CSV table of C-alpha atoms and ligand atoms in Angstrom, one decimal:
chain,number,residue,atom,x,y,z
A,835,MET,CA,249.7,217.7,-23.4
A,836,SER,CA,250.5,216.0,-20.1
A,837,LEU,CA,250.1,217.7,-16.7
A,838,THR,CA,250.0,216.1,-13.3
A,839,LEU,CA,249.1,218.3,-10.3
A,840,ALA,CA,249.1,217.6,-6.6
A,841,VAL,CA,246.8,220.0,-4.7
A,842,TYR,CA,247.7,220.7,-1.1
A,843,GLY,CA,246.6,223.0,1.7
A,844,LYS,CA,245.4,223.0,5.3
A,845,GLY,CA,242.2,221.1,6.2
A,846,GLY,CA,239.0,222.8,5.1
A,847,ILE,CA,240.8,225.5,3.1
A,848,GLY,CA,239.1,224.5,-0.1
A,849,LYS,CA,241.3,221.9,-1.8
A,850,SER,CA,238.5,219.7,-3.1
A,851,THR,CA,236.3,222.7,-4.2
A,852,THR,CA,239.3,224.1,-6.1
A,853,SER,CA,240.4,220.7,-7.5
A,854,ALA,CA,236.9,219.9,-8.9
A,855,ASN,CA,236.4,223.3,-10.5
A,856,LEU,CA,239.9,223.3,-11.9
A,857,SER,CA,239.3,219.8,-13.3
A,858,ALA,CA,236.1,221.0,-14.9
A,859,ALA,CA,237.9,224.0,-16.4
A,860,PHE,CA,240.6,221.8,-17.9
A,861,ALA,CA,238.0,219.5,-19.4
A,862,LEU,CA,236.1,222.4,-20.9
A,863,GLN,CA,239.3,223.5,-22.6
A,864,GLY,CA,239.5,220.1,-24.3
A,865,ALA,CA,241.7,218.1,-21.9
A,866,LYS,CA,241.0,214.5,-20.9
A,867,VAL,CA,241.1,214.8,-17.1
A,868,LEU,CA,241.2,212.4,-14.1
A,869,GLN,CA,240.7,213.7,-10.6
A,870,ILE,CA,242.0,211.5,-7.8
A,871,GLY,CA,240.7,212.3,-4.3
A,872,CYS,CA,243.3,211.1,-1.7
A,873,ASP,CA,241.5,212.0,1.5
A,874,PRO,CA,239.7,209.4,3.6
A,875,LYS,CA,236.7,212.0,3.6
A,876,HIS,CA,236.3,210.8,-0.1
A,877,ASP,CA,234.2,213.9,-1.0
A,878,SER,CA,236.8,215.3,-3.5
A,879,THR,CA,234.9,214.3,-6.6
A,880,PHE,CA,231.4,215.0,-5.2
A,881,PRO,CA,231.1,218.3,-7.1
A,882,LEU,CA,231.9,216.5,-10.3
A,883,THR,CA,229.6,213.5,-9.9
A,884,GLY,CA,227.0,214.5,-7.4
A,885,THR,CA,227.7,211.2,-5.5
A,886,LEU,CA,230.0,209.9,-2.9
A,887,GLN,CA,231.7,207.2,-4.9
A,888,ASN,CA,233.3,204.0,-3.5
A,889,THR,CA,237.0,204.2,-2.8
A,890,VAL,CA,239.7,202.1,-4.2
A,891,ILE,CA,240.4,200.8,-0.8
A,892,ASP,CA,236.7,199.8,-0.3
A,893,VAL,CA,236.7,198.0,-3.6
A,894,LEU,CA,240.0,196.2,-3.0
A,895,THR,CA,238.8,195.2,0.5
A,896,GLU,CA,235.7,193.7,-1.0
A,897,VAL,CA,237.8,191.4,-3.3
A,898,ASP,CA,240.3,190.7,-0.6
A,899,PHE,CA,243.0,192.7,-2.5
A,900,HIS,CA,242.8,190.5,-5.6
A,901,ILE,CA,243.3,193.3,-8.2
A,902,GLU,CA,242.4,190.9,-11.0
A,903,ASP,CA,238.8,190.8,-9.6
A,904,VAL,CA,238.4,194.6,-9.9
A,905,GLU,CA,236.5,196.1,-12.8
A,906,ILE,CA,237.7,199.6,-13.8
A,907,ASP,CA,234.1,200.9,-13.6
A,908,ASP,CA,234.1,199.9,-9.9
A,909,VAL,CA,236.6,202.7,-9.2
A,910,VAL,CA,236.6,205.2,-12.1
A,911,LYS,CA,233.3,207.2,-12.5
A,912,HIS,CA,232.5,209.8,-15.1
A,913,GLY,CA,231.6,213.3,-14.0
A,914,TYR,CA,230.8,216.8,-15.3
A,915,ALA,CA,232.3,217.7,-18.7
A,916,GLY,CA,233.7,214.2,-19.1
A,917,VAL,CA,236.1,214.4,-16.1
A,918,ASP,CA,236.9,210.9,-14.9
A,919,THR,CA,236.9,210.6,-11.1
A,920,LEU,CA,238.4,208.3,-8.5
A,921,GLU,CA,238.6,208.3,-4.7
A,922,SER,CA,241.6,206.4,-3.3
A,923,GLY,CA,240.2,206.4,0.2
A,924,GLY,CA,242.3,206.4,3.3
A,925,PRO,CA,244.2,204.0,5.4
A,926,PRO,CA,242.3,202.5,8.4
A,927,ALA,CA,242.3,205.1,11.2
A,928,GLY,CA,245.2,204.8,13.5
A,929,SER,CA,247.1,202.4,11.3
A,930,GLY,CA,248.1,202.0,7.7
A,931,CYS,CA,249.7,204.7,5.5
A,932,GLY,CA,248.3,207.2,3.0
A,933,GLY,CA,251.3,206.6,0.7
A,934,TYR,CA,250.3,202.9,0.4
A,935,VAL,CA,246.8,203.9,-0.6
A,936,VAL,CA,248.1,206.3,-3.3
A,937,GLY,CA,250.6,203.7,-4.5
A,938,GLU,CA,247.9,201.1,-4.9
A,939,THR,CA,245.7,203.5,-6.8
A,940,VAL,CA,248.4,204.3,-9.3
A,941,LYS,CA,249.2,200.6,-9.6
A,942,LEU,CA,245.6,199.8,-10.4
A,943,LEU,CA,245.4,202.6,-13.0
A,944,ASN,CA,248.6,201.3,-14.6
A,945,GLU,CA,247.1,197.7,-14.5
A,946,PHE,CA,244.2,198.9,-16.6
A,947,GLY,CA,246.6,200.9,-18.9
A,948,LEU,CA,244.8,204.1,-17.9
A,949,TYR,CA,247.3,206.1,-16.0
A,950,ASN,CA,249.0,207.4,-19.2
A,951,LYS,CA,245.8,208.0,-21.1
A,952,TYR,CA,245.0,211.4,-19.5
A,953,ASP,CA,246.1,214.8,-20.5
A,954,VAL,CA,245.7,216.1,-16.9
A,955,ILE,CA,245.7,214.3,-13.6
A,956,VAL,CA,244.7,216.2,-10.4
A,957,PHE,CA,245.6,214.6,-7.1
A,958,ASP,CA,243.5,216.3,-4.3
A,959,VAL,CA,245.6,215.5,-1.2
A,960,LEU,CA,244.8,215.4,2.5
A,961,GLY,CA,245.8,218.2,4.8
A,962,ASP,CA,249.3,219.6,5.1
A,963,VAL,CA,251.6,216.6,4.5
A,964,VAL,CA,251.9,215.6,8.1
A,965,CYS,CA,253.5,212.3,7.1
A,966,GLY,CA,255.6,210.9,4.3
A,967,GLY,CA,252.6,208.9,3.1
A,968,PHE,CA,250.5,211.9,2.1
A,969,SER,CA,253.5,213.4,0.3
A,970,ALA,CA,253.4,210.4,-2.1
A,971,PRO,CA,251.5,212.2,-4.9
A,972,LEU,CA,254.5,214.5,-5.1
A,973,ASN,CA,256.4,211.5,-6.5
A,974,TYR,CA,254.1,211.5,-9.5
A,975,ALA,CA,253.4,215.2,-10.0
A,976,ASP,CA,254.9,217.7,-12.3
A,977,PHE,CA,253.7,220.5,-10.0
A,978,GLY,CA,252.5,221.0,-6.5
A,979,VAL,CA,249.8,223.7,-6.1
A,980,ILE,CA,249.1,225.1,-2.7
A,981,ILE,CA,245.7,226.5,-1.6
A,982,ALA,CA,245.8,229.1,1.1
A,983,CYS,CA,244.1,232.2,2.4
A,984,ASN,CA,245.3,235.4,4.0
A,985,ASP,CA,245.7,233.9,7.5
A,986,PHE,CA,248.5,232.6,9.6
A,987,ASP,CA,247.4,229.0,9.9
A,988,SER,CA,247.0,228.4,6.2
A,989,ILE,CA,250.3,230.1,5.5
A,990,PHE,CA,252.1,228.1,8.1
A,991,ALA,CA,250.7,224.9,6.4
A,992,ALA,CA,251.8,226.4,3.0
A,993,ASN,CA,255.3,226.8,4.3
A,994,ARG,CA,255.4,223.2,5.4
A,995,LEU,CA,254.2,222.1,2.0
A,996,CYS,CA,257.0,224.2,0.4
A,997,LEU,CA,259.4,222.2,2.5
A,998,ALA,CA,258.0,218.9,1.4
A,999,ILE,CA,258.1,220.0,-2.3
A,1000,LYS,CA,261.7,221.2,-1.9
A,1001,GLN,CA,262.7,217.9,-0.3
A,1002,LYS,CA,260.9,215.8,-3.0
A,1003,SER,CA,262.4,217.9,-5.8
A,1004,VAL,CA,265.8,216.4,-5.0
A,1005,ARG,CA,264.7,213.0,-6.2
A,1006,TYR,CA,261.6,213.7,-8.3
A,1007,LYS,CA,260.7,216.1,-11.1
A,1008,VAL,CA,258.1,218.0,-8.9
A,1009,LYS,CA,258.2,221.8,-8.7
A,1010,LEU,CA,255.9,224.4,-7.2
A,1011,ALA,CA,253.6,226.0,-9.7
A,1012,GLY,CA,252.3,228.6,-7.2
A,1013,ILE,CA,249.7,229.4,-4.6
A,1014,ILE,CA,245.9,229.8,-5.2
A,1015,ALA,CA,244.4,232.3,-2.8
A,1016,ASN,CA,241.0,231.0,-1.8
A,1017,ARG,CA,238.3,232.7,0.3
A,1018,VAL,CA,239.3,236.1,-0.9
A,1019,ASP,CA,236.8,238.3,0.9
A,1020,TYR,CA,236.0,241.2,-1.4
A,1021,GLU,CA,233.3,242.6,1.0
A,1022,PHE,CA,236.2,243.2,3.4
A,1023,GLY,CA,238.6,244.6,0.9
A,1024,GLY,CA,239.8,241.4,-0.7
A,1025,GLY,CA,243.2,241.6,1.0
A,1026,THR,CA,245.9,239.0,0.2
A,1027,ASN,CA,248.8,241.0,1.6
A,1028,LEU,CA,250.1,238.3,4.0
A,1029,LEU,CA,249.9,235.7,1.3
A,1030,GLU,CA,251.7,237.8,-1.2
A,1031,GLU,CA,254.4,238.6,1.2
A,1032,PHE,CA,254.8,234.9,2.0
A,1033,ALA,CA,254.7,234.0,-1.8
A,1034,SER,CA,257.5,236.4,-2.7
A,1035,THR,CA,259.6,235.4,0.3
A,1036,VAL,CA,259.6,231.7,-0.6
A,1037,GLY,CA,260.1,232.5,-4.3
A,1038,THR,CA,256.7,231.8,-5.8
A,1039,GLU,CA,253.5,233.7,-6.8
A,1040,ILE,CA,249.8,233.7,-6.5
A,1041,ILE,CA,248.4,232.2,-9.6
A,1042,GLY,CA,244.7,232.9,-9.0
A,1043,LYS,CA,242.3,234.4,-6.5
A,1044,VAL,CA,239.0,232.7,-5.7
A,1045,PRO,CA,236.4,234.8,-3.9
A,1046,TYR,CA,234.7,233.9,-0.6
A,1047,HIS,CA,231.2,233.4,-2.0
A,1048,ASP,CA,228.0,231.8,-1.2
A,1049,LEU,CA,227.7,230.4,-4.7
A,1050,ILE,CA,230.8,228.4,-4.0
A,1051,ARG,CA,229.5,227.1,-0.7
A,1052,ARG,CA,226.2,226.1,-2.3
A,1053,SER,CA,227.8,224.4,-5.3
A,1054,ARG,CA,229.7,222.2,-2.9
A,1055,LEU,CA,226.5,221.2,-1.1
A,1056,ALA,CA,224.6,220.7,-4.4
A,1057,GLY,CA,227.3,218.3,-5.7
A,1058,LYS,CA,227.9,220.6,-8.7
A,1059,THR,CA,230.8,222.5,-10.2
A,1060,LEU,CA,230.5,226.3,-10.4
A,1061,PHE,CA,230.1,226.0,-14.2
A,1062,GLU,CA,226.7,224.4,-13.5
A,1063,MET,CA,225.5,227.0,-11.0
A,1064,GLU,CA,223.5,230.1,-11.7
A,1065,GLY,CA,223.7,233.4,-9.9
A,1066,PRO,CA,224.5,237.1,-10.6
A,1067,ASP,CA,228.2,236.6,-9.5
A,1068,LYS,CA,228.8,233.5,-11.5
A,1069,ALA,CA,231.5,235.0,-13.7
A,1070,LEU,CA,233.3,236.3,-10.6
A,1071,CYS,CA,233.5,232.7,-9.2
A,1072,VAL,CA,234.1,230.8,-12.5
A,1073,ASP,CA,236.5,233.1,-14.3
A,1074,PRO,CA,239.5,232.5,-11.9
A,1075,PHE,CA,239.2,228.7,-12.6
A,1076,THR,CA,239.1,229.2,-16.4
A,1077,GLU,CA,242.1,231.5,-16.2
A,1078,MET,CA,244.1,229.2,-13.9
A,1079,ALA,CA,243.4,226.2,-16.1
A,1080,ASP,CA,244.6,228.1,-19.1
A,1081,TYR,CA,247.8,229.2,-17.3
A,1082,LEU,CA,248.6,225.8,-15.9
A,1083,LEU,CA,248.1,224.1,-19.3
A,1084,ASN,CA,250.6,226.5,-20.9
A,1085,GLN,CA,253.8,225.9,-19.2
A,1086,PRO,CA,253.5,227.8,-15.9
A,1087,ARG,CA,256.4,229.4,-14.2
A,1088,SER,CA,257.7,226.8,-11.7
A,1089,GLU,CA,260.1,226.9,-8.8
A,1090,VAL,CA,261.8,224.9,-6.2
A,1091,PRO,CA,260.5,227.0,-3.2
A,1092,SER,CA,262.8,228.3,-0.4
A,1093,PRO,CA,260.7,227.6,2.7
A,1094,LEU,CA,261.1,229.6,5.9
A,1095,GLY,CA,262.1,228.2,9.3
A,1096,ASP,CA,259.1,227.7,11.6
A,1097,ARG,CA,260.3,230.6,13.7
A,1098,GLU,CA,261.3,232.8,10.8
A,1099,ILE,CA,257.7,232.6,9.4
A,1100,PHE,CA,256.5,234.5,12.5
A,1101,ASN,CA,258.9,237.4,11.6
A,1102,VAL,CA,257.9,237.5,8.0
A,1103,ILE,CA,254.1,237.5,8.5
A,1104,GLY,CA,253.7,238.2,12.2
A,1105,GLY,CA,254.5,241.9,12.0
A,1106,TRP,CA,251.5,243.0,10.0
B,2204,ADP,P1,239.2,220.8,1.8
B,2204,ADP,O1,239.1,219.9,0.6
B,2204,ADP,O2,240.5,221.6,1.8
B,2204,ADP,O3,239.0,220.1,3.1
B,2204,ADP,P2,236.7,221.8,0.9
B,2204,ADP,O4,236.9,222.1,-0.6
B,2204,ADP,O5,235.9,220.6,1.2
B,2204,ADP,O6,238.0,221.9,1.7
B,2204,ADP,O7,236.0,223.1,1.5
B,2204,ADP,C1,235.6,223.2,2.8
B,2204,ADP,C2,234.3,224.0,2.9
B,2204,ADP,O8,234.6,225.4,2.6
B,2204,ADP,C3,233.2,223.5,2.0
B,2204,ADP,O9,232.0,223.5,2.7
B,2204,ADP,C4,233.1,224.6,0.9
B,2204,ADP,O10,231.8,224.8,0.5
B,2204,ADP,C5,233.7,225.8,1.6
B,2204,ADP,N1,234.4,226.7,0.7
B,2204,ADP,C6,235.6,226.4,0.1
B,2204,ADP,N2,236.0,227.5,-0.7
B,2204,ADP,C7,235.1,228.4,-0.5
B,2204,ADP,C8,234.9,229.7,-1.1
B,2204,ADP,N3,235.8,230.3,-1.9
B,2204,ADP,N4,233.8,230.4,-0.8
B,2204,ADP,C9,232.9,229.9,0.1
B,2204,ADP,N5,233.0,228.7,0.6
B,2204,ADP,C10,234.0,227.9,0.3
B,2205,MG,MG1,238.9,217.8,0.6
């Protein structure tokens, strides 16, 4: 078993919440999992560990970038269900490059002979690939996974991510495994019509639907995965993650997407 995912989506859409709960679901199905947070916010792994761990860049800066002075325990922590966690950290604001940070992180893991030891690696990546740097995890991933909801902005970002995956797939093995619909509001009918229209137009599908739910919001604040939370709707929140982990571990359908032009996208989803 070997699966490397790169999770993308517009800012605040729920990438870290989704990544952490997916990582937990993989681990509960017996996989040895590493989650790599690639956002300067470095809160990707918070639901798994309950702490804001030091980033690779913080640790490397402390030892003046002498990798030989780094202990693996300085950067890899252990979280819920045995998931290993790492935060790459971000480049200094206004300078530096996210791709460099991701490259250094993979180099460090290889140095410790760790990179190939995991069954599943989840890269939780910043924003909507606004620069080449933050598309770097696509160089390592088997699959990109896009988080979006049923609104124009997140679908616009999803389309740009499809473009990045298509371009990367020319030189790398990466394909798109699908779109995860987050914040599906069942109190307002649970509509995902725009997202479904978009998915079929670019040649992919929705691989899971996660409800908009207070239990999810609270789990994030509590530094816990959904598996550790209690509440009457727990199954509604947890089951999509268990099902998606199972799907992704068992050779998901994958595509090189056919993204829309920036103007074309208004025609496809603007008429609803
Ligand atoms: P990202 O990593 O994409 O920036 P986060 O995972 O940090 O986004 O989520 C942003 C905020 O949205 C968090 O406060 C989280 O609690 C909330 N959130 C994400 N998904 C849901 C959901 N399905 N239901 C309720 N709140 C959610
Ligand atoms: Mg995040």
